[in-house]
Each structure stands twice: as structure tokens, then as C-alpha cells.
C-alpha positions as MATLAB code, in Angstrom:
seq = 'MRAALLPAGPDPFLLTDWFRHFARWQSEVDVLHVLVCGLDDPEAQAYLVAEAARLRNATLHFRETRLDHGRALRQLVTEYGTDAVMLCEDDAYVRRPGAVAEAFARVERGDVDIVGSPRGSVSDEVAQAAQARFGGPVSVASGEMGNSLWPCFLFAKRDTLMLADDFGAHAYRAGE';
ca = [
      18.493  -17.650   -7.740;
      18.524  -14.488   -5.646;
      15.544  -12.123   -5.542;
      15.272   -8.708   -3.864;
      11.684   -8.061   -2.897;
      10.504   -4.587   -2.164;
       7.079   -3.447   -1.060;
       6.713    0.220   -1.913;
       4.279    3.044   -1.162;
       2.794    5.482   -3.657;
       5.721    7.961   -3.663;
       7.321    7.649   -7.141;
      10.243    9.948   -6.252;
      11.246    7.962   -3.231;
      11.178    4.788   -5.256;
      13.202    6.257   -8.113;
      15.847    7.439   -5.578;
      15.881    3.772   -4.309;
      16.369    2.609   -7.937;
      19.371    4.976   -8.293;
      21.063    3.295   -5.296;
      19.966   -0.187   -6.370;
      21.753    0.356   -9.707;
      25.091    0.199   -7.762;
      24.474   -3.219   -6.381;
      21.964   -4.823   -8.760;
      24.568   -7.361   -9.867;
      24.336   -8.932   -6.351;
      20.775  -10.238   -7.111;
      19.237  -12.037  -10.053;
      15.862  -10.233   -9.951;
      14.164   -7.346   -8.236;
      10.371   -7.475   -7.727;
       8.691   -4.306   -6.501;
       5.074   -4.276   -5.405;
       3.871   -0.654   -5.619;
       0.797   -0.150   -3.554;
      -1.648    2.732   -3.540;
      -0.469    4.491   -6.744;
      -3.361    4.784   -9.208;
      -2.027    7.632  -11.302;
      -1.242    6.225  -14.853;
       1.358    8.976  -15.455;
       3.209    8.264  -12.282;
       3.082    4.506  -13.007;
       4.505    5.104  -16.542;
       7.262    7.168  -14.967;
       8.189    4.346  -12.648;
       8.036    1.797  -15.460;
      10.485    3.955  -17.516;
      12.834    4.391  -14.565;
      12.771    0.680  -13.722;
      13.591   -0.165  -17.402;
      16.932    1.474  -16.832;
      17.755   -1.451  -14.444;
      18.756   -4.812  -15.866;
      16.556   -6.983  -13.666;
      13.573   -5.098  -12.224;
       9.882   -5.970  -12.506;
       7.164   -3.669  -11.140;
       3.804   -4.913   -9.972;
       1.057   -2.317   -9.277;
      -1.838   -2.486   -6.902;
      -4.191    0.465   -6.797;
      -5.011    0.060   -3.146;
      -2.595    0.132   -0.185;
      -1.732   -3.118    1.500;
      -0.732   -3.852    5.030;
       3.103   -4.188    5.049;
       2.900   -7.876    6.167;
       0.401   -8.765    3.409;
       2.568   -7.048    0.797;
       5.599   -9.047    2.000;
       3.617  -12.322    1.935;
       2.455  -11.652   -1.613;
       5.987  -10.855   -2.724;
       7.528  -13.973   -1.117;
       4.700  -16.223   -2.238;
       4.414  -15.048   -5.825;
       7.972  -13.869   -6.703;
      10.318  -15.456   -4.198;
      13.110  -17.536   -5.618;
      15.574  -19.886   -3.847;
      16.895  -17.077   -1.624;
      15.277  -13.725   -1.003;
      16.130  -10.342    0.396;
      13.368   -8.242    1.920;
      13.979   -4.480    1.682;
      12.085   -1.258    2.011;
      11.885    1.816   -0.233;
      13.475    4.057    2.343;
      16.398    1.747    3.095;
      19.620    1.947    1.092;
      22.555   -0.446    0.646;
      25.683    1.545    1.414;
      28.466   -1.129    1.241;
      29.072   -2.868   -2.044;
      29.264   -6.656   -1.536;
      27.124   -6.657    1.609;
      24.083   -8.138   -0.158;
      26.138  -10.853   -1.862;
      27.830  -11.645    1.508;
      24.489  -12.050    3.266;
      23.030  -14.201    0.573;
      26.124  -16.369    0.539;
      25.789  -17.056    4.254;
      22.220  -18.308    3.759;
      22.990  -20.279    0.663;
      25.965  -22.053    2.262;
      23.710  -23.013    5.164;
      25.797  -21.109    7.711;
      22.641  -19.524    9.006;
      18.945  -19.727    8.266;
      18.285  -15.975    8.321;
      20.426  -12.825    8.221;
      18.638   -9.864    9.714;
      18.793   -6.961   12.098;
      17.400   -7.429   15.624;
      14.352   -5.495   16.578;
      12.643   -5.146   19.936;
       9.148   -4.312   18.795;
       7.264   -7.086   20.556;
       5.152   -7.130   23.713;
       6.779   -7.904   27.008;
       5.117  -11.347   27.013;
       6.624  -12.310   23.615;
      10.013  -10.805   24.526;
      10.130  -12.827   27.767;
       9.029  -16.047   26.037;
      11.608  -15.598   23.280;
      14.363  -14.836   25.781;
      13.503  -17.895   27.825;
      13.485  -20.104   24.729;
      16.396  -18.601   22.675;
      18.315  -16.371   25.131;
      19.134  -12.818   24.336;
      18.016  -10.265   23.502;
      20.478  -10.138   20.576;
      22.345   -6.896   20.186;
      24.626   -5.644   17.354;
      27.314   -3.023   17.040;
      24.869   -0.404   15.683;
      22.997   -0.580   19.028;
      19.918   -2.426   17.755;
      18.698   -5.085   19.940;
      15.705   -7.493   20.408;
      14.432  -11.025   19.779;
      12.562  -10.204   16.554;
      13.786   -9.011   13.145;
      13.211   -6.017   10.932;
      11.509   -6.940    7.655;
      14.269   -4.995    5.833;
      17.696   -6.224    4.931;
      16.377   -9.657    5.846;
      17.924  -12.586    3.903;
      16.594  -16.171    3.956;
      15.624  -19.031    1.791;
      12.114  -18.703    0.452;
      11.119  -22.049    2.043;
      12.224  -20.748    5.425;
      10.144  -17.600    5.185;
       7.136  -19.651    4.045;
       7.109  -21.285    7.481;
       5.920  -17.976    9.005;
       2.191  -17.803    9.625;
       1.980  -14.108    9.371;
       4.455  -11.476    8.088;
       2.501   -8.537    9.586;
       1.889   -7.008   12.963;
      -0.049   -9.332   15.112;
      -1.129   -9.436   18.790;
      -0.518  -12.876   20.238;
      -2.358  -13.972   23.327;
      -0.598  -15.949   26.039;
      -0.034  -19.525   24.842;
      -0.241  -18.793   21.082;
];
């Protein structure tokens, strides 16, 4: 089973725009779970529930307070992750039909453990340690490069993601 997991902020209009785009590729996932954080307005929540009801496979989860992005991702993966998951963000849009299914298929076949976009947002110490251990930094045609990954358009088996200690920003000391 394939799940798209989306942590979202309190902007209902940004999220409904994302839903509009999702409607074009929703057949490429089995379920969509959205964790909406920091939206405590009942009217806005009702609006989002009505908009999500137009989709065939979306479930909304509301949390009145904001959550650190990493904690929101951890909650989504832990509570709603299925065999394979896609992490996405409410300001990121799928532009090419079939791209989501293709990324999931690579993970499900075992061709790769993770499909993601390289990111260079780590300290020099971590970048040097990663480069020494794994090579790199990795670069792609879009110009992105680094030895870490964006938590958006990231595809993996749930069990692989659960190996991570922390999904959020974290300062590691030498040797950690």
C-alpha cells in the first residue's frame, strides 16, 4: 500500500490549492494523510474537510498547535505510514503524471531504498563525514546537491524511515 503523507500549516487556501493539484495524480497513491497543525478555527477546518471530501482517498488530522516539521513527519510516518510512503509538503506540487508511481515502483522493487532530492543543509562536519563515508556530494540535473535529503518528494518503505532517530533539524556533535 502506498501512502502520501503531508504535514501542513494553518493556511487553508494553500492546502486546497495543493488538493487541486493532488486530484490529478491521486490514483498513484492508495491514501493521503494530512496533518494540519496550528489551525484552530472550526469554520476553516470544516472548509478543509469539505474540500478533502472531493478526493477519493484523503484523511485529515487536525492539531490545534503547531508542530516542529520533524515531529509532524515522525507522527505521520509512525501513525499513518503504510508499506511505502511519500513525504510531501503543502507548497510542493507534482507536475509530471506518473512521476509518483515511478518513484514508488523503484522503492517497491528494491532498486533503491530511498528516492529523494539531494540537499546541502548540514554543517561542514556532517558534510565532510558523509562525503568521506559515502562519496559525493550528490548532484542532479536541477542543480541541487548535497549529502542529505529534502523531506519532500521523498519515497521510501516505512520500515526504512523508522530507522531514523530524528526527522527534524538537529545539531550533532563530533562523534555522534
